[in-house]
Amino acid sequence: RPLAGDYTSLITGLDEGVAHGVFLHELCFPSQSEEHIILSPSGSIQAISDFMIENYALPEEWGARYPQIFQGYIDELHVFKNPLVKKFSNLRAFKLSITEEEVVSIISVLLQEGELTIPENPNAPQGYFIPGWDMKEYLRNNAESVAAEIEALQPYQNSHDPNRRLLKHIATMGRIPLPAQADAVQAVYNRLMEANYAFINGEMGSGKSIMFDALVNAWYRHKNKGKYTPILITAPASVIPKWVQDELGVDFPHAQIRTIESTEDALKYIREVRTQPKEGLEIILLSMDRAKLGPRWAGSAIWKRITGTRQYAWHCPDCFEVLNDPDLKDEDGNPLPARWEAMALSEKGVKPIHWNPKSKLTKCHHCGSKLWSPATKQKNDYGAVKNRWPISRLFQKYLPKHFEIYGADEIHKQKNESLRGDSFGQLVKSAKKVVGLTGTLTNGMSTAVKELLWHMAPQELLIRGFDHRTGTIRWANTYGAVESRRREVIGSGGRVRRTTRVVERPGISPRLTVEYLLGCTVFLELKDLGFPLVEKREIPVFINMDPQHQAAYTDFHRRLNDFRVRGARGSMVPATINYADNPSAGAEVCVRWRYRSQTEERIITAPRLPGYSAKERKMIEIVQENLAEDRGCVIFTFYTGEYNINSRIKKVLKDHGIGCAVLPSSLSPDQRVSWLEKKAEEGQKVIISNLNLIGEGLDL
């Protein structure tokens, strides 16, 4: 008997009008439903245990008992099988009808009755963590357990062990590392002799670049005995010039240093490697933004008249059948022919066609042919300046395990669910060893480390039961923190609809640090370098508005707050913030809403107040004090577009005889470095910049 609900069809067309396909009920796909269809190709009922562990984050140690514990919620379904398909001869299907609340309730009762006991792990690290702790507080409160783990791992810095002494080549390059940096380099070197990956986690200014250079020099001189040693470095585009000029150029004046800036550069390098003998130290630099950059895509569908009608639609380029519009259906729910707008943004008849990159029409539903291909100049495709392909994919395919060491600067940005993460994983496959450089190894979430480890050392996760199918909630439940959000909606008939959403929260378990980080990470702080540092002071300054400004702002804020219209707060917040900063421009918020099919509109304004605000006067005072002592100033801003804050601050400074320069937002990240260097040569002491422009760091 067919189940009620939606079905998904997967059909492959063959010759002579014959098609093979399968229809799957919606229960076969992940959803919020309380009923789940579980398929077991081997015929083992243990598939139910795997499902419970994956979806409800239950302990694996009780896995063998789950089919018995939840037997009242399990029904075996009848499976119609083709005897000719031997692969599915043992296939069984089960229907599991249970809610998360019922799972929690059953497990809780069994724990209280003693039927289930929480297994003890004698090898589990002993420690605890309170959300809000920083690294110092965590280490201080878990000193004994951390020390025991380090002792078990055998410390790399051991002056009594001849195998652990510092290599002389750590200090035989252009710059000489400080003692703490040299110890860190030796630790990473020894780690790479035993494993394929390591992390250097150092505060900003601790010298991560010089430590990586020293590692490369030791690897080239000691490990490879001066033989050909290719090194790959990826970094944000804004710091590539610094790597070339201030780091590698100083430490390795005789090395071959090369920056890959395009697909053509990458292909040229690949041809050289595969056809020409190379020698010495060769360092390849690549921006992660360029590494992931793929081609523009152009549609290959054909726009023509539907046979026998006057209507036009998109047609498949292979089978020439009419394509269905992904968004339009008739009154009976049948799909309509694909409109022009389904694939194109430009007007009809305009060539070259400006294709819609967000089109949902990706392949032909008749024959399965793909409807998109890389845009090329040969076909005169829109936006095809030059042929382009992801450099990371080229390196993975044509240079597998080519680079001796791959140094990933700012590795914490290489998340898995992004093009950066995919590119990082491809580049890892082109290197024998991987070293991650970062000042913040995690973003506060435990899953950030999981994504990096899955690319760099998947075996570490596999041996602990995690794979590519492991969800973030299961990982966070083990190594981080999760939060369950339950919502109840009472309908008009008294029916209660409950939904539960489990999300990850900031927090990292000590177990994660011990199992995955202590053995492969070097931690370095500025104070470890052993010389006095300039004190960094962060001083919040609270300023009261002038009386007239305060009265106008309070009235403006009150009128906006009283005018409660859904969706209006998005424009209210920046308007009030900027009026508090700069009353000379006044303020205006236009609020629109729908009432009885009519569009209503109201404009709420605040008056212009001449002169300089109290905040601007205080800013001038601070800048003048620093300039009097020959200290430069950087003023960071927000709302530099519509509210044009940069121009206002520049005018205020100019009115008080202070020259300044505004960092243009139109400059690319690498051009910003050159711009700052030019202003420094000109003697410019005051810079104004939107804070977002220095997100990846700029050397001031």
XYZ file of C-alpha atoms in Angstrom:
700
model
C 0.000 0.000 0.000
C 1.534 3.362 -0.998
C 2.412 5.709 1.850
C 0.799 9.129 1.891
C 3.188 11.996 1.299
C 5.602 13.314 -1.300
C 7.804 11.137 -3.486
C 11.057 11.987 -5.253
C 11.759 10.326 -8.596
C 15.214 9.523 -9.906
C 14.966 8.547 -13.578
C 17.617 7.808 -16.207
C 16.476 7.846 -19.827
C 17.617 5.156 -22.267
C 17.202 4.636 -26.011
C 13.864 3.840 -27.657
C 11.850 5.597 -24.973
C 12.829 3.199 -22.166
C 13.648 4.619 -18.745
C 14.925 3.161 -15.495
C 14.062 4.853 -12.244
C 13.083 4.667 -8.630
C 10.527 6.536 -6.533
C 11.561 7.314 -2.950
C 9.192 8.473 -0.231
C 10.025 11.666 1.677
C 10.741 9.572 4.787
C 13.886 8.280 3.060
C 15.436 11.731 3.295
C 16.585 13.653 6.389
C 13.783 15.800 7.751
C 12.101 16.964 10.922
C 9.618 14.073 10.683
C 9.109 11.766 13.649
C 9.227 8.762 11.290
C 12.432 7.589 9.619
C 13.111 4.885 7.037
C 16.429 3.125 7.700
C 17.981 0.947 4.989
C 20.455 -1.814 5.889
C 22.219 -3.190 2.760
C 23.855 -5.953 4.823
C 20.598 -6.906 6.499
C 21.933 -6.158 9.969
C 19.600 -4.500 12.443
C 22.687 -2.719 13.742
C 21.941 -0.033 11.129
C 19.355 1.247 13.601
C 22.080 1.708 16.209
C 24.199 3.658 13.744
C 21.220 5.892 12.982
C 20.510 6.528 16.686
C 24.148 7.372 17.387
C 24.374 9.752 14.430
C 21.054 11.573 14.835
C 20.569 11.630 18.602
C 24.233 11.791 19.716
C 23.880 8.637 21.837
C 27.012 6.900 23.176
C 28.542 4.281 20.891
C 29.259 2.021 23.876
C 25.548 1.139 24.143
C 25.167 0.617 20.388
C 24.550 -3.143 20.533
C 21.547 -2.636 22.852
C 19.686 0.105 20.947
C 17.608 -2.271 18.739
C 16.348 -3.998 21.896
C 15.838 -0.775 23.879
C 13.733 0.856 21.154
C 12.103 -2.311 19.748
C 8.636 -0.953 20.465
C 9.271 1.913 18.057
C 10.716 -0.210 15.224
C 8.742 -1.883 12.426
C 10.372 -3.933 9.702
C 9.088 -3.109 6.234
C 8.638 -5.481 3.321
C 11.222 -4.865 0.598
C 10.556 -5.822 -3.013
C 13.914 -6.888 -4.470
C 15.078 -7.825 -7.921
C 16.745 -11.258 -7.640
C 19.110 -10.285 -10.451
C 20.628 -7.484 -8.358
C 22.923 -9.459 -6.062
C 24.184 -6.318 -4.321
C 20.866 -5.869 -2.512
C 20.045 -9.523 -1.873
C 20.294 -8.957 1.900
C 18.670 -5.520 1.948
C 16.291 -4.841 4.848
C 14.281 -1.724 5.680
C 13.055 -0.520 9.063
C 10.671 2.251 10.061
C 11.608 4.072 13.258
C 8.792 6.154 14.778
C 10.163 8.101 17.721
C 10.744 11.683 18.861
C 13.810 13.122 20.518
C 11.855 13.655 23.743
C 10.970 9.950 23.817
C 14.605 8.970 23.230
C 15.769 11.187 26.098
C 13.016 9.902 28.381
C 13.789 6.216 27.721
C 17.537 6.643 28.205
C 16.975 8.664 31.393
C 14.740 5.960 32.903
C 17.246 3.201 32.083
C 20.056 5.214 33.665
C 18.014 5.812 36.811
C 17.105 2.123 37.062
C 20.705 1.056 36.530
C 19.974 -0.783 33.270
C 22.494 1.492 31.551
C 25.720 2.708 33.109
C 27.973 5.443 31.821
C 31.186 3.678 30.706
C 34.429 4.762 32.277
C 37.482 5.410 30.143
C 40.731 5.024 32.106
C 42.602 6.804 29.333
C 40.292 9.795 29.230
C 41.999 13.066 30.171
C 41.112 14.424 33.583
C 40.099 18.043 33.352
C 37.261 20.482 33.318
C 36.313 23.669 31.522
C 34.016 26.582 32.354
C 32.705 28.654 29.401
C 34.375 32.059 29.372
C 37.828 30.814 30.394
C 40.766 31.860 28.242
C 43.737 29.580 27.528
C 45.651 30.720 30.636
C 42.762 29.962 32.985
C 42.188 26.578 31.382
C 45.858 25.550 31.658
C 46.153 26.861 35.217
C 43.143 24.867 36.426
C 44.151 21.693 34.557
C 47.913 21.911 35.072
C 48.378 18.406 36.477
C 46.462 16.534 33.768
C 48.020 18.613 30.982
C 51.518 18.034 32.403
C 50.880 14.289 32.519
C 49.766 14.260 28.889
C 52.819 16.266 27.816
C 55.097 13.881 29.705
C 53.485 10.941 27.917
C 54.040 12.618 24.556
C 57.787 13.112 25.328
C 58.681 16.799 25.344
C 60.524 17.929 22.248
C 62.734 20.347 24.160
C 65.102 18.088 26.134
C 68.724 19.176 26.442
C 69.791 15.761 27.805
C 68.619 13.904 24.691
C 71.079 14.274 21.756
C 68.222 13.623 19.330
C 66.380 16.677 20.671
C 69.117 19.311 20.382
C 68.644 22.346 18.161
C 69.751 22.033 14.557
C 72.392 24.567 13.574
C 70.592 25.359 10.318
C 67.779 26.989 12.279
C 70.145 29.945 12.690
C 71.984 29.903 9.324
C 69.649 32.082 7.270
C 69.325 35.832 6.810
C 67.720 36.415 10.209
C 68.422 34.529 13.424
C 65.410 33.405 15.479
C 65.205 34.199 19.169
C 65.774 31.266 21.578
C 62.066 30.684 22.171
C 61.414 30.779 18.422
C 64.292 28.345 17.782
C 62.872 25.901 20.338
C 59.492 26.112 18.625
C 61.064 25.461 15.209
C 62.917 22.407 16.523
C 59.688 21.101 18.026
C 57.849 21.425 14.712
C 60.779 19.872 12.815
C 60.769 16.826 15.095
C 57.004 16.593 14.841
C 57.174 16.525 11.023
C 59.749 13.747 11.155
C 57.095 11.610 12.862
C 53.845 12.942 11.358
C 52.589 14.853 8.330
C 51.158 17.962 9.957
C 51.739 20.510 12.726
C 50.409 23.871 13.910
C 52.267 27.016 14.964
C 49.896 29.009 17.157
C 51.520 32.326 18.032
C 50.292 35.727 19.075
C 50.519 38.551 16.564
C 54.142 39.707 16.507
C 55.575 36.484 17.948
C 57.337 35.706 14.661
C 55.350 32.965 12.945
C 56.885 33.899 9.591
C 60.506 33.723 10.758
C 59.786 30.413 12.502
C 58.419 28.948 9.279
C 61.441 30.260 7.364
C 63.777 28.631 9.891
C 61.862 25.360 9.541
C 62.209 25.519 5.756
C 65.948 26.224 6.014
C 66.503 23.307 8.411
C 64.473 21.001 6.178
C 66.382 22.063 3.072
C 69.870 22.042 4.600
C 69.629 19.152 7.073
C 66.822 16.832 5.958
C 67.278 17.136 2.176
C 71.041 17.859 2.239
C 70.658 20.780 -0.179
C 68.703 18.823 -2.801
C 65.742 20.269 -4.683
C 63.164 21.346 -2.108
C 59.893 22.899 -3.337
C 57.908 24.799 -0.695
C 54.332 26.104 -1.010
C 53.018 29.055 1.013
C 49.448 30.347 0.925
C 48.428 33.580 2.625
C 45.886 36.402 2.304
C 46.565 38.576 -0.738
C 47.361 41.600 1.440
C 50.409 39.964 3.046
C 51.910 38.236 -0.016
C 54.158 41.279 -0.810
C 55.372 41.281 2.797
C 56.216 37.582 2.583
C 58.236 38.178 -0.591
C 60.100 41.349 0.399
C 60.425 41.335 4.193
C 60.463 37.621 5.021
C 61.631 35.266 2.269
C 63.693 37.850 0.401
C 65.726 38.573 3.543
C 66.107 34.998 4.791
C 66.710 33.286 1.419
C 68.391 35.763 -0.963
C 69.568 32.955 -3.265
C 66.338 30.915 -3.330
C 63.915 30.856 -6.245
C 60.888 32.798 -4.998
C 57.862 32.769 -7.258
C 54.341 34.161 -6.916
C 51.516 32.381 -8.755
C 48.963 34.997 -9.796
C 46.905 33.290 -12.493
C 45.974 29.986 -14.094
C 48.600 30.651 -16.769
C 51.304 31.021 -14.109
C 50.225 27.758 -12.496
C 50.221 25.843 -15.792
C 53.639 27.254 -16.682
C 55.059 26.108 -13.346
C 53.491 22.647 -13.722
C 55.062 22.251 -17.179
C 58.467 23.264 -15.813
C 58.270 20.778 -12.958
C 57.254 17.920 -15.245
C 59.730 18.619 -18.057
C 62.792 20.330 -16.566
C 65.167 19.169 -13.819
C 65.186 21.556 -10.870
C 67.570 22.100 -7.995
C 67.995 24.190 -4.875
C 65.295 25.771 -2.735
C 62.167 26.907 -4.591
C 59.370 28.734 -2.776
C 55.945 29.162 -4.376
C 53.569 31.791 -2.964
C 49.867 31.705 -3.662
C 46.993 33.837 -2.445
C 44.117 31.723 -1.127
C 41.701 34.032 -2.934
C 43.372 33.181 -6.241
C 43.785 29.504 -5.377
C 40.019 29.018 -5.128
C 39.101 31.263 -8.041
C 37.393 29.230 -10.745
C 35.869 30.157 -14.086
C 32.777 32.170 -14.774
C 29.989 29.911 -15.936
C 28.016 30.275 -19.143
C 24.762 28.548 -19.986
C 24.718 26.065 -22.854
C 20.929 25.811 -23.216
C 19.298 26.921 -26.485
C 16.615 29.630 -26.607
C 14.229 28.815 -29.436
C 10.569 28.440 -30.351
C 8.702 25.410 -29.003
C 7.794 23.137 -31.908
C 4.214 23.665 -33.083
C 3.675 26.840 -31.049
C 4.644 30.498 -31.054
C 6.018 30.294 -27.525
C 9.769 30.414 -26.864
C 11.611 28.518 -24.123
C 14.998 27.118 -23.183
C 15.874 23.740 -24.762
C 18.452 21.104 -23.836
C 21.543 21.312 -26.099
C 21.804 17.485 -26.261
C 18.286 16.038 -26.488
C 16.647 19.314 -27.634
C 13.694 18.788 -25.288
C 11.949 21.752 -23.658
C 13.350 22.502 -20.201
C 11.041 22.972 -17.230
C 11.051 26.224 -15.296
C 12.261 25.513 -11.728
C 9.931 28.149 -10.226
C 6.743 28.071 -12.326
C 3.904 25.536 -12.320
C 0.357 25.591 -13.671
C -2.834 25.255 -11.614
C -2.493 21.443 -11.576
C 1.096 21.589 -10.328
C 2.669 20.687 -13.682
C 5.923 22.507 -14.548
C 5.829 25.178 -17.247
C 8.456 25.776 -19.966
C 11.548 27.599 -18.755
C 11.340 31.384 -19.151
C 14.201 33.570 -20.349
C 14.743 34.805 -16.781
C 15.328 31.243 -15.577
C 18.881 31.352 -16.974
C 19.667 34.896 -18.122
C 19.868 38.353 -16.563
C 20.200 40.439 -19.724
C 17.326 41.372 -22.015
C 16.315 39.077 -24.843
C 18.312 39.565 -28.015
C 21.268 41.250 -26.277
C 24.560 39.466 -26.943
C 26.673 38.252 -25.337
C 24.092 36.876 -22.935
C 24.578 37.879 -19.301
C 23.904 34.569 -17.574
C 22.353 34.250 -14.137
C 24.924 32.570 -11.824
C 22.173 31.804 -9.268
C 19.978 29.934 -11.737
C 18.294 26.809 -10.356
C 18.226 25.261 -13.823
C 21.447 23.215 -13.701
C 20.751 20.101 -15.754
C 18.222 18.664 -18.190
C 15.478 16.667 -16.480
C 15.052 14.568 -19.644
C 18.570 13.281 -20.324
C 20.555 14.616 -17.357
C 22.915 16.742 -19.463
C 24.588 19.644 -17.702
C 23.408 23.059 -18.835
C 26.462 25.067 -17.777
C 30.100 25.143 -18.889
C 33.098 27.414 -18.181
C 32.904 30.772 -19.952
C 35.618 31.169 -22.606
C 36.767 33.961 -24.898
C 36.598 31.604 -27.886
C 32.801 31.364 -27.491
C 32.528 35.104 -26.776
C 30.880 34.349 -23.437
C 29.890 37.190 -21.143
C 32.597 38.090 -18.614
C 35.198 35.695 -20.058
C 38.271 37.923 -19.799
C 40.625 34.947 -19.915
C 40.416 31.224 -19.354
C 40.556 30.460 -15.651
C 40.564 27.332 -13.514
C 41.102 26.812 -9.749
C 44.847 26.677 -9.131
C 44.363 24.429 -6.115
C 42.678 21.818 -8.285
C 45.493 21.977 -10.838
C 48.119 21.427 -8.148
C 46.158 18.514 -6.695
C 45.798 16.800 -10.063
C 49.183 17.435 -11.670
C 51.510 17.886 -8.664
C 50.405 15.320 -6.047
C 52.817 15.178 -3.072
C 55.165 17.517 -4.938
C 55.855 20.146 -2.288
C 58.032 19.161 0.662
C 56.182 21.493 3.046
C 52.972 23.448 2.613
C 52.743 26.453 4.941
C 49.173 27.725 5.337
C 49.194 31.235 6.811
C 45.975 32.243 8.613
C 44.898 28.599 8.526
C 41.924 29.254 10.808
C 40.109 30.790 7.821
C 40.135 27.554 5.823
C 36.718 26.269 6.844
C 35.269 23.205 5.192
C 31.903 24.554 4.082
C 33.448 27.121 1.762
C 35.523 27.443 -1.397
C 38.501 28.309 0.810
C 38.106 25.035 2.680
C 37.810 23.013 -0.522
C 40.892 24.710 -1.989
C 42.840 24.106 1.208
C 41.991 20.403 1.101
C 43.172 20.186 -2.516
C 46.459 21.954 -1.755
C 47.092 19.608 1.183
C 47.088 16.712 -1.294
C 49.865 18.402 -3.286
C 52.274 18.421 -0.304
C 54.054 15.834 1.844
C 53.915 17.889 5.058
C 51.529 20.653 6.164
C 52.205 23.404 8.714
C 49.391 25.717 9.775
C 50.260 29.240 10.951
C 47.718 31.154 12.982
C 47.200 33.413 15.934
C 43.750 31.978 16.691
C 43.576 28.267 15.958
C 39.875 28.170 16.783
C 37.041 30.649 16.500
C 35.551 29.515 19.781
C 33.704 26.612 18.155
C 35.002 23.060 18.471
C 33.985 22.228 14.901
C 36.560 24.691 13.533
C 39.326 22.271 14.540
C 37.409 19.305 13.125
C 37.333 20.793 9.638
C 41.082 21.463 9.654
C 41.892 17.986 10.959
C 39.638 16.350 8.383
C 41.742 17.907 5.624
C 45.151 17.467 7.271
C 44.842 14.218 9.246
C 41.582 12.366 8.553
C 43.033 9.190 10.082
C 43.037 10.881 13.499
C 39.277 11.304 13.248
C 38.565 7.925 11.685
C 40.217 5.975 14.499
C 37.924 7.778 16.955
C 34.781 7.005 15.000
C 34.314 10.247 13.055
C 34.068 10.424 9.269
C 32.812 12.706 6.494
C 29.215 11.955 7.474
C 29.681 13.055 11.077
C 27.491 16.037 11.825
C 28.571 19.112 13.718
C 26.223 18.353 16.609
C 27.760 14.973 17.360
C 31.257 16.456 17.306
C 30.253 19.444 19.422
C 28.476 17.162 21.870
C 31.784 15.323 22.383
C 34.336 18.128 22.227
C 32.396 21.359 22.585
C 29.069 22.707 23.741
C 25.557 22.356 22.327
C 22.260 24.018 23.090
C 18.807 22.519 22.618
C 16.047 24.960 21.727
C 12.513 23.661 22.119
C 9.495 25.475 20.765
C 5.825 24.743 21.368
C 3.059 26.191 19.205
C -0.555 25.709 20.324
C -2.961 25.681 17.394
C -6.562 26.848 17.297
C -7.844 23.328 17.948
C -5.638 22.886 20.982
C -3.127 20.792 19.077
C 0.414 21.344 20.307
C 3.223 21.279 17.775
C 6.685 20.848 19.276
C 9.971 21.409 17.478
C 13.469 20.931 18.823
C 16.563 22.503 17.360
C 20.056 21.582 18.545
C 22.776 24.136 17.756
C 26.458 24.409 18.588
C 27.537 27.005 21.123
C 30.982 28.513 21.772
C 33.103 26.296 23.971
C 35.956 23.802 23.663
C 36.395 20.756 25.866
C 39.804 20.021 27.446
C 39.471 16.621 25.816
C 39.768 18.243 22.389
C 42.957 20.048 23.407
C 44.529 16.889 24.818
C 43.519 14.452 22.075
C 44.121 16.622 19.008
C 46.223 19.725 19.766
C 48.874 19.170 22.438
C 50.829 16.638 20.405
C 50.949 18.674 17.199
C 50.845 22.350 18.177
C 53.475 24.845 19.302
C 52.013 27.687 21.369
C 54.029 30.909 21.586
C 53.178 34.182 23.305
C 54.934 37.536 23.024
C 56.217 37.339 26.583
C 57.973 34.050 25.728
C 60.380 35.954 23.462
C 62.177 37.334 26.513
C 62.417 41.066 25.867
C 60.416 44.001 27.239
C 57.398 44.890 25.169
C 55.670 48.186 24.595
C 52.546 48.183 26.724
C 49.316 47.975 24.791
C 46.536 49.979 26.400
C 42.871 49.928 25.463
C 41.131 52.948 26.954
C 37.379 53.359 26.433
C 36.411 57.030 26.544
C 32.819 57.889 27.495
C 31.592 61.265 26.262
C 28.403 63.081 27.180
C 26.557 64.856 24.389
C 26.083 68.595 24.450
C 22.685 69.539 25.980
C 21.137 70.622 22.670
C 22.444 67.490 20.937
C 21.221 65.270 23.785
C 17.708 66.721 23.614
C 17.479 66.344 19.824
C 18.853 62.790 19.931
C 16.495 61.721 22.728
C 13.473 63.073 20.849
C 14.589 61.420 17.579
C 15.180 58.088 19.306
C 11.821 58.262 21.106
C 9.829 58.943 17.933
C 11.556 56.076 16.132
C 11.068 53.703 19.033
C 7.372 54.579 19.313
C 6.843 53.961 15.617
C 6.894 50.173 15.742
C 6.678 48.786 12.226
C 7.983 45.367 11.316
C 11.249 45.625 9.363
C 11.856 49.283 10.214
C 14.533 48.685 12.841
C 17.119 47.880 10.159
C 17.232 51.550 9.115
C 16.600 52.950 12.596
C 19.761 51.550 14.219
C 22.383 53.094 11.885
C 20.442 56.379 11.785
C 20.512 56.807 15.573
C 24.156 55.731 15.838
C 25.287 58.210 13.209
C 23.186 61.053 14.600
C 24.843 60.474 17.966
C 28.257 60.746 16.265
C 27.579 63.515 13.757
C 24.547 65.783 14.380
C 25.750 68.307 11.769
C 24.310 66.157 8.967
C 20.935 65.706 10.625
C 19.093 62.411 10.237
C 16.201 61.038 8.248
C 14.462 57.663 8.325
C 11.782 56.754 5.801
C 9.461 54.007 7.067
C 7.083 52.233 4.678
C 4.406 49.672 5.484
C 1.363 48.039 3.900
C -2.131 48.784 5.200
C -5.268 47.497 3.441
C -3.448 46.972 0.134
C -2.071 50.509 0.313
C 1.543 51.527 0.837
C 1.885 54.026 3.663
C 4.994 56.111 4.282
C 6.299 58.312 7.067
C 9.548 60.261 7.286
C 11.047 60.868 10.731
C 13.810 63.469 10.910
C 16.271 65.000 13.354
C 17.539 68.608 13.005
C 20.989 69.608 11.765
C 23.169 71.048 14.519
C 26.060 73.268 13.388
C 29.575 73.109 14.806
C 31.496 70.153 16.190
C 30.018 67.531 18.482
C 31.527 66.670 21.865
C 32.847 63.418 20.425
C 34.567 65.201 17.533
C 36.186 67.703 19.909
C 37.513 64.864 22.052
C 38.882 63.105 18.963
C 40.748 66.277 17.938
C 42.183 66.544 21.449
C 43.485 62.949 21.387
C 45.000 63.310 17.905
C 46.732 66.585 18.782
C 48.199 65.082 21.975
C 49.703 62.164 20.045
C 50.993 64.300 17.174
C 52.710 66.576 19.714
C 54.748 63.525 20.804
C 55.373 62.466 17.172
C 53.068 59.465 17.372
C 50.945 58.542 14.378
C 47.205 57.972 14.624
C 44.826 55.613 12.857
C 41.108 56.415 13.053
C 38.861 53.438 12.297
C 35.315 54.064 11.126
C 32.024 52.389 10.224
C 29.144 53.489 7.955
C 31.494 54.984 5.374
C 29.076 54.483 2.487
C 25.672 56.116 2.834
C 26.654 58.242 5.854
C 30.116 59.175 4.492
C 31.735 59.342 7.929
C 35.262 59.403 6.467
C 34.672 62.706 4.673
C 33.223 64.281 7.814
C 36.214 63.259 9.966
C 38.648 64.440 7.298
C 36.919 67.851 7.202
C 36.975 68.161 11.004
C 40.702 67.351 11.102
C 41.434 69.788 8.265
C 39.509 72.563 10.041
C 41.893 72.119 12.984
C 45.019 72.150 10.827
C 45.604 68.387 10.821
C 46.452 66.680 7.539
C 45.211 63.146 6.972
C 44.647 60.503 4.296
C 41.695 58.147 3.783
C 42.442 54.532 2.824
C 40.348 53.964 -0.348
C 37.996 50.999 -0.193
C 38.449 50.472 -3.938
C 42.019 49.208 -3.475
C 42.664 45.473 -3.500
C 44.266 43.954 -0.357
C 47.782 43.889 -1.841
C 47.411 47.477 -3.114
C 46.535 48.657 0.403
C 50.004 47.641 1.628
C 51.681 49.691 -1.127
C 49.377 52.625 -0.397
C 50.348 52.614 3.297
C 54.057 52.395 2.452
C 53.705 55.377 0.129
C 51.945 57.437 2.810
C 54.663 56.520 5.315
C 57.345 57.753 2.893
C 55.387 60.997 2.475
C 55.414 61.464 6.250
C 51.668 61.137 6.684
C 50.885 60.757 10.401
C 47.084 60.374 10.421
C 45.193 57.652 8.536
C 41.415 57.155 8.337
C 40.141 53.692 7.401
C 37.007 51.602 7.509
C 37.682 48.828 10.009
C 36.642 46.130 7.533
C 39.557 47.012 5.241
C 42.110 45.667 7.715
C 40.304 42.425 8.522
C 43.279 40.332 7.365
C 45.852 42.605 8.981
C 47.974 45.426 7.598
C 51.514 46.161 8.728
C 51.469 49.649 10.241
